[in-house]
């Protein structure tokens, strides 16, 4: 079969099936037994068959492409780039191209409520809309564009519902992080939750509050930008820890922002990780003088409650240090908070390569993008009915930022 172009009929004859069965098997459509489908695909690969995509699109009135709409902040987030690669890989297996819809121009492209006859519907067979936000003006037009739409996470807005969705249990992932840090000794956790109206951001803010109520724990909540930079996370954490030094764990939501929390901890002399196993988190060694080592560094940081604190019992601020022994924790009852647990709601390269590496929720973005594209392909091919909702699994990756330092 090397002297001429291999045709679909060649594949059908070699596999011992009809031309229509071979076509259905290769396209993943129709009622074809799995064994037959596998045999046809194996024969096609062996013969070097390449489908005539232009002819196929004409027969099916198909554009041969699907659209991908990402949040406006996606271009600088590792998570969304990996998600997009996963979606493209799965679409290509179906013979479909992926058209990235630029956020700035999507609203004008879909044409609002009249999107069914607009440019988007004529350019793609279906749409993937990832982390749709209620205040994203493009989303209603996309949902009403006249083609199947699969969303990555639910859309919380009032307009038309998508054809299908792939969702994560975001409440469960933050609950797992809060459970983890409290099991490691944290008593005053804080959450840097994302702003915005996506299902992910909304779920994290609500879960931080509900988990605190259910466990009788004061969870400090600070809202940061959806795509907060490490610098923004650092600034927020510095203000948080200076205002409330009792905070002993910080869970940072935005992708790649947790290294900023680590920098803030270093600035304030906080050791990232749990205390040694023979004493509770946040306490000094039983006979260790108050104000030594890490707590001395905390005294020297401007703006901390320790900056102007007396160094000895009964001494006034500003008095020269004495060579007399300092009181111990047992003598004063003080419990200087030197250890800080740090975790992230989104795993990624910056999180894994941080020093120390940060405990995080691995949302498996490439697999998530693939799952979204697969659901859309299944709906387009008639393998899955509309209104299908599939769930995507995540995993908790425990690292040095919540374990005992060596």
mmCIF file of C-alpha atoms in Angstrom, residues 128-278:
data_model
loop_
_atom_site.group_PDB
_atom_site.id
_atom_site.type_symbol
_atom_site.label_atom_id
_atom_site.label_comp_id
_atom_site.label_asym_id
_atom_site.label_seq_id
_atom_site.Cartn_x
_atom_site.Cartn_y
_atom_site.Cartn_z
ATOM 1 C CA UNK A 128 -14.845 24.377 25.959
ATOM 2 C CA UNK A 129 -15.336 27.165 28.521
ATOM 3 C CA UNK A 130 -12.939 26.794 31.458
ATOM 4 C CA UNK A 131 -13.642 28.283 34.910
ATOM 5 C CA UNK A 132 -16.467 30.519 33.661
ATOM 6 C CA UNK A 133 -17.030 33.586 35.810
ATOM 7 C CA UNK A 134 -20.407 35.191 36.387
ATOM 8 C CA UNK A 135 -18.989 38.630 35.583
ATOM 9 C CA UNK A 136 -17.311 37.496 32.331
ATOM 10 C CA UNK A 137 -19.479 39.208 29.694
ATOM 11 C CA UNK A 138 -18.443 36.700 27.020
ATOM 12 C CA UNK A 139 -19.804 33.594 28.772
ATOM 13 C CA UNK A 140 -23.571 34.083 28.200
ATOM 14 C CA UNK A 141 -22.991 34.465 24.460
ATOM 15 C CA UNK A 142 -20.782 31.365 24.383
ATOM 16 C CA UNK A 143 -23.412 29.282 26.172
ATOM 17 C CA UNK A 144 -25.986 30.489 23.640
ATOM 18 C CA UNK A 145 -23.764 30.113 20.575
ATOM 19 C CA UNK A 146 -25.818 27.291 19.039
ATOM 20 C CA UNK A 147 -23.164 24.563 19.449
ATOM 21 C CA UNK A 148 -22.521 22.077 22.281
ATOM 22 C CA UNK A 149 -20.653 23.649 25.202
ATOM 23 C CA UNK A 150 -18.729 21.849 27.936
ATOM 24 C CA UNK A 151 -17.572 23.851 30.938
ATOM 25 C CA UNK A 152 -14.614 23.105 33.153
ATOM 26 C CA UNK A 153 -16.341 23.676 36.514
ATOM 27 C CA UNK A 154 -19.942 24.771 36.840
ATOM 28 C CA UNK A 155 -21.208 28.128 35.661
ATOM 29 C CA UNK A 156 -22.949 29.958 38.511
ATOM 30 C CA UNK A 157 -24.597 32.616 36.349
ATOM 31 C CA UNK A 158 -28.304 32.897 35.500
ATOM 32 C CA UNK A 159 -28.156 32.257 31.735
ATOM 33 C CA UNK A 160 -28.406 29.056 29.715
ATOM 34 C CA UNK A 161 -26.758 25.953 31.176
ATOM 35 C CA UNK A 162 -23.932 24.204 29.300
ATOM 36 C CA UNK A 163 -24.383 20.942 27.404
ATOM 37 C CA UNK A 164 -22.021 19.184 29.808
ATOM 38 C CA UNK A 165 -19.490 19.851 32.562
ATOM 39 C CA UNK A 166 -16.399 18.375 34.174
ATOM 40 C CA UNK A 167 -16.096 19.365 37.815
ATOM 41 C CA UNK A 168 -13.720 18.978 40.758
ATOM 42 C CA UNK A 169 -14.768 18.784 44.400
ATOM 43 C CA UNK A 170 -13.077 22.049 45.369
ATOM 44 C CA UNK A 171 -14.652 22.112 48.821
ATOM 45 C CA UNK A 172 -13.154 18.688 49.528
ATOM 46 C CA UNK A 173 -9.682 19.736 48.367
ATOM 47 C CA UNK A 174 -9.514 22.746 50.715
ATOM 48 C CA UNK A 175 -11.024 20.655 53.503
ATOM 49 C CA UNK A 176 -8.204 18.130 52.994
ATOM 50 C CA UNK A 177 -5.596 20.906 53.309
ATOM 51 C CA UNK A 178 -7.204 22.347 56.452
ATOM 52 C CA UNK A 179 -7.479 18.876 57.993
ATOM 53 C CA UNK A 180 -3.850 18.212 57.101
ATOM 54 C CA UNK A 181 -2.375 21.347 58.680
ATOM 55 C CA UNK A 182 -4.430 20.916 61.855
ATOM 56 C CA UNK A 183 -3.309 17.298 62.100
ATOM 57 C CA UNK A 184 0.252 18.661 61.890
ATOM 58 C CA UNK A 185 -0.374 20.955 64.836
ATOM 59 C CA UNK A 186 -1.815 24.176 63.400
ATOM 60 C CA UNK A 187 -4.347 25.931 65.623
ATOM 61 C CA UNK A 188 -4.802 29.244 63.808
ATOM 62 C CA UNK A 189 -4.846 28.546 60.038
ATOM 63 C CA UNK A 190 -5.282 31.288 57.462
ATOM 64 C CA UNK A 191 -6.465 31.001 53.857
ATOM 65 C CA UNK A 192 -5.466 33.371 51.058
ATOM 66 C CA UNK A 193 -8.590 32.794 48.951
ATOM 67 C CA UNK A 194 -9.062 33.988 45.365
ATOM 68 C CA UNK A 195 -11.353 36.834 44.427
ATOM 69 C CA UNK A 196 -13.776 36.400 41.538
ATOM 70 C CA UNK A 197 -17.039 34.662 40.681
ATOM 71 C CA UNK A 198 -15.851 31.315 39.348
ATOM 72 C CA UNK A 199 -17.089 28.125 41.001
ATOM 73 C CA UNK A 200 -13.549 27.404 42.244
ATOM 74 C CA UNK A 201 -13.057 30.776 43.910
ATOM 75 C CA UNK A 202 -16.562 30.790 45.382
ATOM 76 C CA UNK A 203 -16.178 27.279 46.794
ATOM 77 C CA UNK A 204 -12.831 28.028 48.471
ATOM 78 C CA UNK A 205 -14.102 31.147 50.219
ATOM 79 C CA UNK A 206 -17.255 29.386 51.423
ATOM 80 C CA UNK A 207 -15.343 26.299 52.573
ATOM 81 C CA UNK A 208 -12.829 28.303 54.621
ATOM 82 C CA UNK A 209 -15.726 29.818 56.578
ATOM 83 C CA UNK A 210 -17.810 26.635 56.934
ATOM 84 C CA UNK A 211 -14.840 24.470 57.957
ATOM 85 C CA UNK A 212 -13.969 26.925 60.717
ATOM 86 C CA UNK A 213 -17.520 26.895 62.065
ATOM 87 C CA UNK A 214 -17.769 23.098 61.985
ATOM 88 C CA UNK A 215 -14.430 22.576 63.754
ATOM 89 C CA UNK A 216 -14.630 25.472 66.161
ATOM 90 C CA UNK A 217 -11.426 26.915 64.692
ATOM 91 C CA UNK A 218 -10.831 30.568 63.899
ATOM 92 C CA UNK A 219 -9.835 30.444 60.193
ATOM 93 C CA UNK A 220 -8.471 33.799 59.061
ATOM 94 C CA UNK A 221 -9.600 34.589 55.512
ATOM 95 C CA UNK A 222 -7.821 37.052 53.245
ATOM 96 C CA UNK A 223 -8.956 37.660 49.666
ATOM 97 C CA UNK A 224 -6.265 38.025 47.015
ATOM 98 C CA UNK A 225 -6.509 38.406 43.210
ATOM 99 C CA UNK A 226 -7.566 35.288 41.284
ATOM 100 C CA UNK A 227 -4.109 35.171 39.673
ATOM 101 C CA UNK A 228 -2.149 36.710 42.547
ATOM 102 C CA UNK A 229 1.592 36.968 41.952
ATOM 103 C CA UNK A 230 4.160 35.774 44.508
ATOM 104 C CA UNK A 231 4.764 39.440 45.321
ATOM 105 C CA UNK A 232 1.084 40.015 46.099
ATOM 106 C CA UNK A 233 0.967 36.856 48.221
ATOM 107 C CA UNK A 234 4.095 37.992 50.085
ATOM 108 C CA UNK A 235 2.641 41.424 50.812
ATOM 109 C CA UNK A 236 -0.639 39.951 52.064
ATOM 110 C CA UNK A 237 1.138 37.373 54.235
ATOM 111 C CA UNK A 238 3.448 39.959 55.806
ATOM 112 C CA UNK A 239 0.464 42.109 56.781
ATOM 113 C CA UNK A 240 -1.422 39.054 58.040
ATOM 114 C CA UNK A 241 1.379 37.694 60.251
ATOM 115 C CA UNK A 242 2.313 41.108 61.614
ATOM 116 C CA UNK A 243 -1.303 41.750 62.563
ATOM 117 C CA UNK A 244 -1.810 38.266 64.019
ATOM 118 C CA UNK A 245 1.427 36.428 64.891
ATOM 119 C CA UNK A 246 -0.623 33.555 66.321
ATOM 120 C CA UNK A 247 -1.408 32.381 62.768
ATOM 121 C CA UNK A 248 0.553 29.147 62.384
ATOM 122 C CA UNK A 249 -0.490 27.926 58.906
ATOM 123 C CA UNK A 250 -1.094 29.745 55.625
ATOM 124 C CA UNK A 251 -2.913 28.032 52.753
ATOM 125 C CA UNK A 252 -2.424 29.992 49.539
ATOM 126 C CA UNK A 253 -4.970 29.431 46.761
ATOM 127 C CA UNK A 254 -3.681 31.108 43.554
ATOM 128 C CA UNK A 255 -1.503 29.118 41.165
ATOM 129 C CA UNK A 256 2.223 29.733 41.739
ATOM 130 C CA UNK A 257 1.792 32.346 44.493
ATOM 131 C CA UNK A 258 2.882 30.261 47.508
ATOM 132 C CA UNK A 259 6.620 31.097 47.140
ATOM 133 C CA UNK A 260 5.616 34.621 48.174
ATOM 134 C CA UNK A 261 4.287 33.178 51.441
ATOM 135 C CA UNK A 262 7.654 31.477 51.998
ATOM 136 C CA UNK A 263 9.467 34.792 51.454
ATOM 137 C CA UNK A 264 7.200 36.498 53.979
ATOM 138 C CA UNK A 265 7.896 33.750 56.519
ATOM 139 C CA UNK A 266 11.659 34.184 56.006
ATOM 140 C CA UNK A 267 11.388 37.954 56.419
ATOM 141 C CA UNK A 268 9.648 37.509 59.771
ATOM 142 C CA UNK A 269 11.994 34.768 60.962
ATOM 143 C CA UNK A 270 9.324 32.075 60.852
ATOM 144 C CA UNK A 271 10.551 28.513 60.283
ATOM 145 C CA UNK A 272 8.473 26.755 57.622
ATOM 146 C CA UNK A 273 7.436 23.266 58.695
ATOM 147 C CA UNK A 274 6.274 21.704 61.944
ATOM 148 C CA UNK A 275 8.031 21.918 65.285
ATOM 149 C CA UNK A 276 10.122 19.047 66.553
ATOM 150 C CA UNK A 277 7.956 16.053 67.514
ATOM 151 C CA UNK A 278 8.734 16.364 71.244
#
